[in-house]
């Protein structure tokens, strides 16, 4: 991640923390009539919240949702809370569903940006999930919630709080424990693939349904769940799907830290049968895999004590081990990646006559208009990453000379062979000289310009190097007219080395423009094709009108470092200048010196 450089430059003190979550429930009272006598039932039977009459439900299948309070600064959220009319909570992510368990341990890891100077408020909510795990929580039963700040978790490292129902009532004796770990020094992760042979058969009429859990042993000898595989049905020699974990999550960056693997036979009621376990370290895994001896006896200690000739309950084999180096935004920039900056300016009639002081295009010798303020604020940041300091400057929505036909893609310097200007000042001068020569018209079509920049980015993609990344700044006073074509163009551009920043100037209603920003969901083309990456950042200028130019630039450029890394990681392209003899474009295996930049994925399927 590259947020460190951005926020440290502005006086911030960021670090990154992984939140691991477990809910330890000694008793779940999820309805005020659950246990009217106050006695603790020997078998926990959760009740539905708000259900005043009825019987006990099945054992809960909990999942955990984590929310930011909207006023908290988060990645991609730079707008003030008072400008938000939607709900006050923003979903960070949710864990997997742990079926039929009152003591679930969630393997999902949340990576959050921590800022010392801010009260970053979080809310944790636990739900009993009834439907598919990919659906929302609106139809699930609320089991309890807890609010705290990220700073509180960081200060305590491991914090346990009571779960509360509505109106602040305790959810029985239910608690939630959250653990924070600093991962700012992490620069890689591991992909592991396990299979097993001849596991014990725990089922009477069929074969076992095995799954594997990988635990890290902490300094206090507590066990921390790192990953839980999927269930392989009716198979005593399963091959589980490969999975990726950060080196920090796996062993806290210490290759000799003890690890423990447990193999279970899945039971739909949550009473999984223990098959066996083994202990190892990441260091041992690497060495054994390199020597083609990466297998361990899966041992059940009870059987070993009782059975005289007991050997094992099967064998677990490390089928594959890959180490992935993760590169940062600075790695790419310092490797020579250039940022090609293009600005596109709205010349539609809705801006008003530039000769009128009420026009958004009015040139005031004492106060730059909103177009100029946004252009200069963003451009002066981007120009530091472009060696030739030449920027493309385009216009759309105007009738242009000599025939005064409407154009949605014209060079504001009126040189169709070379639309670049010398420096940001050159763009400013070209804009000011352009205004009296064009007739403001319409409509507001931006798809042609997005497609033009995308063609340049596509040519760069074919070089196979991380050499040039394109940023398109669109300045407009209203909602785009060609929304369908714009969505299509953005989805296509999401596959290219390109980011789009849209700044809305003036007081128009920009509600529809929010759909182009992928912060609240994946943008899709009219044909239903999803964007590969979130490459659009939309910001209404009026929300930052009183802020400094630096604050404006910080807000609109906040997502660019992540977008750059995501693109090159997806394409498996390392920074330029890294020797192919020591850093190949493939993941590093033991005995091979290659590396591959890959974005971390925490999508899990859990029994």
XYZ file of C-alpha atoms in Angstrom:
607
model
C 0.000 0.000 0.000
C 1.106 3.568 -0.670
C -1.055 5.469 1.741
C 1.938 5.834 4.026
C 3.666 8.263 1.710
C 0.529 10.271 0.988
C -0.537 10.804 4.579
C 2.907 11.151 6.114
C 3.555 13.979 3.718
C 0.499 15.710 5.127
C 1.478 15.202 8.739
C -0.422 11.964 9.328
C 0.931 8.950 11.201
C -0.583 5.878 9.592
C -0.029 2.230 10.296
C -1.908 -0.787 9.080
C -3.629 -3.305 11.284
C -5.300 -6.605 10.667
C -8.470 -7.155 12.644
C -9.179 -10.744 13.484
C -12.525 -11.505 15.024
C -13.906 -14.236 17.202
C -17.162 -14.373 19.064
C -16.968 -16.325 22.308
C -20.504 -16.995 23.455
C -21.057 -18.703 26.800
C -24.754 -17.945 26.572
C -26.820 -16.304 23.871
C -30.038 -14.679 25.094
C -31.485 -13.276 21.893
C -34.955 -12.569 23.146
C -36.203 -11.254 26.435
C -38.256 -14.420 27.060
C -35.421 -16.804 26.241
C -34.696 -17.771 29.842
C -37.244 -16.132 32.075
C -35.992 -17.972 35.135
C -32.485 -16.622 34.662
C -30.994 -20.116 34.736
C -28.227 -21.011 32.328
C -29.415 -23.841 30.112
C -26.900 -26.665 29.687
C -27.598 -26.683 25.940
C -27.578 -23.195 24.476
C -30.676 -22.457 22.460
C -30.688 -19.030 20.827
C -33.931 -17.183 20.354
C -34.844 -14.757 17.598
C -34.609 -11.076 18.529
C -38.021 -9.527 18.963
C -39.787 -12.886 18.957
C -41.944 -12.728 22.078
C -43.589 -16.108 21.741
C -42.382 -19.379 20.325
C -39.778 -22.074 20.805
C -36.048 -22.225 20.522
C -34.360 -22.039 17.164
C -31.595 -24.260 15.817
C -28.047 -23.547 16.933
C -26.943 -20.257 15.380
C -24.849 -19.965 12.192
C -23.195 -16.622 12.920
C -21.384 -14.205 10.635
C -19.841 -10.871 11.542
C -20.240 -7.515 9.769
C -17.775 -4.654 10.294
C -18.809 -1.042 9.618
C -17.106 2.347 9.598
C -19.077 5.259 10.963
C -19.534 7.525 7.963
C -17.705 10.467 9.555
C -14.549 8.340 9.760
C -11.913 8.903 7.095
C -11.721 5.724 5.007
C -10.195 4.715 1.724
C -12.248 6.386 -0.986
C -14.354 8.382 1.479
C -13.281 12.017 1.588
C -16.602 13.742 1.844
C -17.935 15.292 5.015
C -20.643 13.495 6.937
C -23.126 16.335 6.680
C -23.207 15.899 2.921
C -24.255 12.274 3.203
C -27.986 11.669 3.198
C -27.716 7.867 3.204
C -27.205 5.608 6.196
C -24.561 6.538 8.755
C -22.603 3.279 8.492
C -20.378 2.090 5.674
C -19.830 -1.646 5.358
C -16.146 -2.567 5.443
C -16.724 -6.258 4.845
C -18.191 -9.371 6.415
C -16.769 -12.651 7.607
C -17.655 -16.116 6.435
C -20.593 -17.941 8.002
C -19.640 -20.509 10.649
C -22.428 -23.046 10.562
C -24.086 -24.330 13.724
C -21.741 -22.813 16.284
C -22.113 -20.738 19.427
C -18.342 -20.330 19.730
C -17.265 -19.371 16.213
C -13.728 -18.362 15.305
C -13.725 -16.293 12.095
C -10.796 -16.647 9.731
C -11.653 -13.520 7.740
C -9.053 -10.739 8.134
C -9.915 -7.042 7.795
C -7.120 -4.711 6.731
C -7.756 -1.126 7.844
C -5.813 2.137 7.689
C -5.067 3.518 11.132
C -4.548 7.242 11.807
C -3.399 8.302 15.240
C -4.975 11.770 14.999
C -8.505 10.572 14.265
C -11.263 8.861 16.213
C -11.995 6.084 13.711
C -15.261 4.601 14.943
C -16.114 1.006 14.101
C -19.241 -1.072 14.636
C -19.309 -4.870 14.784
C -22.622 -6.699 14.268
C -23.212 -10.450 14.574
C -26.080 -12.118 12.713
C -27.533 -15.607 12.649
C -27.411 -16.290 8.914
C -30.209 -18.301 7.335
C -29.664 -17.925 3.612
C -26.631 -18.051 1.298
C -23.562 -16.381 2.765
C -23.255 -13.941 -0.161
C -26.526 -12.200 0.657
C -27.024 -9.237 2.961
C -28.097 -9.312 6.584
C -31.601 -7.874 6.148
C -33.263 -11.292 6.507
C -30.977 -12.586 9.260
C -31.461 -12.488 13.028
C -29.446 -9.864 14.886
C -27.465 -11.526 17.691
C -25.681 -8.476 19.053
C -23.338 -5.615 18.276
C -20.478 -3.589 19.694
C -18.976 -0.180 18.960
C -15.473 1.061 19.633
C -12.682 3.030 18.002
C -9.816 1.523 16.089
C -7.487 3.329 18.478
C -8.949 1.423 21.418
C -8.311 -1.903 19.712
C -4.796 -0.868 18.764
C -3.973 0.281 22.290
C -5.162 -2.983 23.847
C -4.099 -5.267 20.939
C -6.700 -7.759 22.117
C -10.014 -6.371 23.267
C -13.054 -8.230 24.557
C -16.421 -6.520 24.833
C -19.950 -7.662 25.605
C -22.370 -7.930 22.703
C -25.388 -5.673 23.070
C -28.888 -6.025 21.662
C -31.143 -3.131 20.771
C -31.556 -0.383 23.369
C -28.282 -1.387 25.017
C -29.469 -4.659 26.536
C -26.816 -7.342 27.026
C -27.017 -10.316 24.650
C -26.828 -12.732 27.555
C -23.163 -13.349 28.329
C -22.095 -13.150 24.685
C -18.788 -11.418 23.999
C -16.711 -10.467 20.993
C -12.917 -10.431 20.967
C -11.025 -8.381 18.387
C -7.269 -8.591 17.862
C -5.154 -5.963 16.081
C -1.799 -6.593 14.440
C 0.538 -4.120 12.782
C 1.246 -5.282 9.223
C 2.891 -2.124 7.850
C 6.134 -4.016 7.332
C 4.547 -6.868 5.386
C 5.695 -7.134 1.784
C 4.506 -10.530 0.687
C 2.191 -13.436 1.098
C 2.138 -17.162 0.604
C -0.056 -19.429 -1.478
C -0.452 -22.900 0.020
C -2.116 -25.986 -1.368
C -2.745 -29.064 0.768
C -4.017 -32.556 0.022
C -4.352 -35.658 2.153
C -4.198 -39.423 1.754
C -5.939 -42.272 3.570
C -7.694 -40.219 6.228
C -9.726 -42.034 8.858
C -13.324 -42.701 7.911
C -15.590 -41.119 10.526
C -18.942 -41.756 8.821
C -20.941 -44.962 9.052
C -22.674 -45.040 5.673
C -20.288 -42.872 3.645
C -16.771 -41.544 3.703
C -15.547 -38.569 5.737
C -16.139 -34.980 4.573
C -12.768 -33.486 5.548
C -11.688 -29.876 5.915
C -8.437 -28.433 7.252
C -7.740 -25.597 9.677
C -4.387 -23.830 9.899
C -3.490 -22.131 13.198
C -0.618 -19.888 14.254
C 0.759 -20.232 17.778
C 1.142 -16.791 19.377
C 3.770 -15.741 21.901
C 1.329 -16.377 24.754
C 0.754 -19.913 23.361
C -2.767 -19.028 22.279
C -3.884 -20.372 18.915
C -4.957 -17.992 16.161
C -6.952 -19.328 13.216
C -5.222 -18.378 9.962
C -7.366 -20.188 7.405
C -10.111 -22.776 7.114
C -10.460 -24.693 3.854
C -13.618 -25.729 2.105
C -15.208 -29.125 2.799
C -14.450 -31.943 0.360
C -17.415 -34.270 0.449
C -17.169 -38.048 0.752
C -13.416 -38.303 0.164
C -10.629 -39.840 2.269
C -7.909 -38.441 -0.006
C -9.069 -34.838 -0.525
C -7.273 -32.095 -2.430
C -8.262 -28.697 -1.023
C -8.300 -25.515 -3.079
C -5.134 -23.353 -2.905
C -5.380 -20.332 -0.609
C -3.359 -17.173 0.001
C -2.394 -15.614 3.323
C -0.031 -12.792 4.133
C 3.259 -13.711 5.710
C 2.241 -11.568 8.660
C -1.015 -13.475 9.146
C 0.671 -16.837 8.722
C 3.582 -16.437 11.114
C 3.816 -12.747 12.131
C 6.779 -12.484 9.785
C 8.706 -15.048 11.879
C 9.374 -18.146 9.795
C 10.186 -20.259 12.854
C 6.888 -19.530 14.618
C 5.008 -22.785 15.362
C 2.009 -23.634 13.204
C -0.639 -26.273 13.771
C -2.873 -27.987 11.196
C -6.060 -29.764 12.256
C -8.167 -32.007 10.027
C -11.863 -32.484 10.737
C -14.789 -34.479 9.390
C -17.541 -31.941 8.721
C -20.884 -32.310 10.472
C -23.847 -30.136 9.433
C -24.908 -29.791 13.082
C -21.564 -28.214 13.958
C -20.273 -31.251 15.882
C -17.298 -31.922 13.654
C -15.328 -35.133 14.249
C -11.624 -34.703 14.903
C -9.447 -36.719 12.506
C -5.948 -35.610 13.448
C -3.342 -32.887 13.551
C 0.319 -32.074 12.992
C 2.684 -29.210 13.849
C 5.212 -27.464 11.647
C 6.692 -24.031 10.848
C 6.802 -21.969 7.677
C 10.565 -22.505 7.603
C 10.057 -26.266 7.775
C 7.396 -26.091 5.040
C 9.803 -24.334 2.682
C 12.640 -26.753 3.332
C 10.471 -29.871 3.070
C 8.768 -28.635 -0.104
C 12.123 -27.923 -1.723
C 13.264 -31.452 -0.939
C 10.003 -33.052 -2.114
C 9.342 -34.312 1.410
C 6.517 -31.989 2.403
C 4.188 -34.430 4.145
C 3.206 -34.967 7.743
C 1.486 -37.716 9.697
C -1.995 -36.630 10.743
C -2.085 -37.859 14.353
C -4.989 -38.294 16.756
C -3.422 -38.273 20.232
C -6.251 -40.314 21.778
C -5.823 -43.076 19.241
C -2.060 -43.021 19.713
C -2.465 -43.626 23.444
C -5.069 -46.358 23.093
C -3.822 -48.272 20.057
C -0.540 -50.092 20.407
C 0.320 -50.210 16.693
C -1.247 -46.882 15.775
C 0.755 -44.942 13.178
C -1.464 -42.119 11.960
C -4.964 -41.168 10.867
C -3.752 -40.320 7.398
C -1.085 -38.190 5.774
C -1.303 -34.474 4.865
C 0.814 -33.336 1.920
C 1.868 -29.788 1.020
C 1.123 -29.953 -2.706
C 2.345 -26.457 -3.550
C 4.016 -23.489 -1.879
C 4.521 -20.132 -3.561
C 5.807 -16.872 -2.134
C 4.458 -13.655 -3.637
C 6.259 -10.341 -3.298
C 3.882 -7.398 -3.003
C 5.092 -4.166 -4.558
C 3.993 -0.728 -3.426
C 3.049 2.392 -5.353
C 6.459 3.839 -4.559
C 8.143 0.712 -5.929
C 6.524 1.388 -9.295
C 7.157 5.134 -9.276
C 10.786 4.725 -8.236
C 11.088 2.007 -10.863
C 10.402 4.617 -13.520
C 6.639 4.360 -14.033
C 5.392 7.665 -15.464
C 1.981 9.190 -14.754
C 0.432 10.522 -17.959
C -2.064 13.228 -17.012
C -4.992 14.232 -19.256
C -7.614 16.850 -18.427
C -11.031 17.017 -20.078
C -13.088 20.195 -19.639
C -16.842 20.617 -20.005
C -17.763 23.361 -22.519
C -21.526 22.817 -22.531
C -23.955 25.733 -22.480
C -25.155 24.949 -18.950
C -21.940 26.547 -17.673
C -23.250 29.973 -18.715
C -21.772 32.638 -20.987
C -18.059 32.976 -20.083
C -18.405 36.769 -20.433
C -20.935 36.797 -17.597
C -19.555 36.878 -14.052
C -22.130 34.234 -13.035
C -20.680 31.731 -15.507
C -18.655 28.812 -14.196
C -16.169 29.619 -16.984
C -15.868 33.307 -16.105
C -12.212 34.377 -15.923
C -11.783 36.558 -12.854
C -8.306 38.105 -12.760
C -8.372 38.020 -8.951
C -9.996 34.628 -8.256
C -9.669 31.471 -10.398
C -12.936 29.755 -11.238
C -13.749 26.258 -10.040
C -12.441 24.656 -13.232
C -9.056 26.275 -12.788
C -8.909 25.533 -9.066
C -9.526 21.813 -9.596
C -7.228 21.650 -12.620
C -4.287 23.270 -10.845
C -4.754 21.404 -7.556
C -4.717 17.966 -9.199
C -2.335 18.773 -12.027
C 0.407 20.110 -9.798
C 0.511 16.796 -7.954
C 0.508 14.673 -11.109
C 3.203 16.712 -12.852
C 5.791 15.506 -10.358
C 5.446 12.009 -11.804
C 5.731 12.944 -15.484
C 9.290 13.544 -16.686
C 8.478 15.624 -19.801
C 5.828 17.739 -18.000
C 3.582 17.689 -21.091
C -0.141 17.147 -20.528
C -3.027 16.410 -22.874
C -5.837 18.978 -22.596
C -9.190 18.166 -24.198
C -12.636 19.690 -24.343
C -16.140 18.393 -24.978
C -19.638 19.761 -25.591
C -18.742 22.842 -27.709
C -19.030 24.020 -31.278
C -15.482 24.576 -32.474
C -13.943 26.434 -35.401
C -13.689 26.495 -38.311
C -17.066 24.879 -39.103
C -18.465 25.252 -35.615
C -19.675 21.693 -35.449
C -20.264 20.082 -32.054
C -17.268 18.117 -30.800
C -16.963 15.870 -27.763
C -13.259 15.314 -28.193
C -11.176 18.313 -29.249
C -7.775 19.685 -28.296
C -8.207 22.968 -26.474
C -4.980 24.205 -28.089
C -6.692 23.488 -31.456
C -3.812 21.329 -32.625
C -5.354 17.933 -33.438
C -1.901 16.493 -34.165
C -0.536 17.357 -30.715
C -3.019 18.016 -27.918
C -0.315 18.304 -25.239
C 0.533 21.525 -23.403
C 3.765 22.519 -21.675
C 3.196 22.094 -17.978
C 0.089 22.909 -15.973
C 0.537 26.586 -16.770
C 0.382 25.676 -20.463
C -2.937 23.924 -19.875
C -4.270 26.967 -18.020
C -3.267 29.292 -20.871
C -4.764 26.965 -23.495
C -8.038 26.899 -21.537
C -8.202 30.673 -21.238
C -7.399 31.151 -24.937
C -9.966 28.535 -25.934
C -12.978 30.111 -24.230
C -13.526 33.072 -26.606
C -13.039 30.840 -29.673
C -15.699 28.204 -28.990
C -19.459 28.279 -28.686
C -20.707 26.502 -25.573
C -23.299 23.946 -26.581
C -23.946 20.313 -25.561
C -24.818 17.622 -24.679
C -22.507 16.389 -21.886
C -20.946 13.327 -23.504
C -17.735 12.057 -21.893
C -17.525 8.522 -23.321
C -15.577 9.687 -26.434
C -12.785 11.182 -24.316
C -12.646 8.173 -21.993
C -12.332 5.956 -25.067
C -9.585 8.155 -26.537
C -7.431 7.952 -23.402
C -8.221 4.239 -23.173
C -6.761 3.718 -26.654
C -3.494 5.284 -25.512
C -3.515 3.144 -22.384
C -4.180 0.030 -24.496
C -1.090 0.766 -26.589
C 0.930 1.057 -23.383
C -0.457 -2.265 -22.154
C 1.150 -4.067 -25.084
C 4.649 -3.016 -23.970
C 4.474 -5.548 -21.129
C 6.165 -3.113 -18.725
C 5.063 -0.985 -15.809
C 6.214 2.124 -17.637
C 3.218 4.466 -17.974
C -0.076 4.849 -16.143
C -2.847 7.184 -17.338
C -4.947 9.521 -15.214
C -7.927 11.261 -16.802
C -9.344 14.258 -14.920
C -12.871 15.126 -16.105
C -14.229 18.522 -15.028
C -17.958 18.863 -15.618
C -20.871 20.968 -14.386
C -23.572 18.318 -14.696
C -24.552 14.695 -14.997
C -23.315 13.076 -18.190
C -25.867 12.619 -20.945
C -24.383 9.445 -22.414
C -24.486 7.469 -19.168
C -24.811 4.059 -20.840
C -21.868 4.680 -23.175
C -19.853 6.115 -20.283
C -20.426 3.025 -18.161
C -19.400 0.826 -21.078
C -16.241 2.873 -21.647
C -15.310 2.764 -17.941
C -15.757 -1.007 -17.723
C -13.470 -1.457 -20.743
C -10.947 0.978 -19.273
C -10.881 -0.953 -15.981
C -8.742 -3.556 -17.781
C -6.156 -0.935 -18.736
C -3.468 1.107 -16.899
C -5.860 3.968 -16.312
C -7.745 5.847 -13.586
C -10.549 8.389 -13.972
C -11.180 11.324 -11.635
C -14.427 13.251 -12.087
C -14.863 16.594 -10.346
C -18.344 18.087 -10.439
C -18.262 21.888 -10.448
C -21.204 24.137 -9.723
C -24.397 23.387 -7.819
C -26.003 20.737 -10.019
C -27.514 17.540 -8.603
C -24.750 14.965 -9.050
C -26.625 12.054 -7.479
C -26.529 9.985 -10.678
C -22.790 10.521 -10.996
C -22.241 8.547 -7.799
C -23.093 5.375 -9.727
C -19.846 5.739 -11.678
C -17.831 5.626 -8.467
C -17.454 2.009 -7.393
C -17.281 2.745 -3.658
C -20.832 1.499 -3.032
C -20.770 -1.477 -5.384
C -19.247 -2.836 -8.562
C -19.931 -0.703 -11.638
C -21.443 -2.674 -14.515
C -21.832 -1.949 -18.190
C -25.343 -1.830 -19.713
C -24.704 -5.447 -20.794
C -24.077 -6.463 -17.187
C -20.299 -6.870 -17.448
C -18.625 -5.874 -14.145
C -15.626 -3.545 -13.984
C -12.394 -5.408 -13.297
C -11.233 -2.657 -10.934
C -12.724 0.398 -9.283
C -11.000 3.113 -11.355
C -13.373 6.078 -10.879
C -13.309 8.652 -8.115
C -16.107 11.251 -8.149
C -15.970 14.362 -5.969
C -18.378 17.341 -6.008
C -16.184 20.442 -5.847
C -18.662 22.307 -3.640
C -17.972 19.909 -0.777
C -14.319 20.999 -0.786
C -14.792 24.554 -1.943
C -13.567 26.040 1.313
C -10.723 23.541 1.653
C -7.153 24.152 0.611
C -5.939 23.028 -2.829
C -3.833 20.418 -1.070
C -6.938 18.976 0.611
C -8.735 18.842 -2.745
C -5.816 17.077 -4.407
C -5.493 14.642 -1.506
C -9.167 13.768 -1.749
C -9.428 13.227 -5.494
C -6.083 11.410 -5.793
C -6.497 9.274 -2.675
C -7.400 6.096 -4.567
C -4.816 6.368 -7.346
C -1.912 4.592 -5.561
C -4.106 1.574 -4.841
C -5.430 1.546 -8.392
C -1.906 1.607 -9.846
C -0.784 -1.316 -7.675
C -3.975 -3.283 -8.369
C -3.518 -2.990 -12.133
C 0.127 -4.036 -12.266
C -0.470 -6.758 -9.696
C -3.294 -8.170 -11.799
C -1.034 -8.118 -14.854
C 1.790 -9.687 -12.824
C 4.155 -6.878 -13.815
C 6.964 -5.966 -11.395
C 8.423 -2.441 -11.257
C 10.833 -1.588 -14.055
C 14.516 -2.010 -13.382
C 14.127 -5.265 -11.490
C 16.419 -7.845 -13.039
C 14.596 -10.695 -14.721
C 17.415 -12.950 -13.548
C 16.497 -12.415 -9.923
C 12.843 -11.396 -10.144
C 10.798 -13.283 -12.702
C 7.192 -12.584 -13.557
C 6.053 -15.674 -11.687
C 5.502 -16.488 -8.021
C 8.569 -17.529 -6.111
C 8.877 -21.217 -5.294
C 11.509 -22.665 -3.069
C 14.665 -23.048 -5.125
C 13.455 -20.499 -7.704
C 14.254 -16.798 -7.309
C 11.173 -15.386 -9.063
C 8.628 -12.968 -7.633
C 5.179 -11.891 -8.684
C 3.199 -8.889 -7.483
C -0.312 -9.942 -6.579
C -3.112 -8.197 -4.716
C -4.126 -9.867 -1.481
C -7.409 -11.748 -1.614
C -9.270 -12.798 1.536
C -12.333 -14.371 -0.065
C -13.024 -17.564 1.852
C -15.455 -20.430 1.665
C -16.021 -21.926 5.055
C -17.958 -24.966 6.173
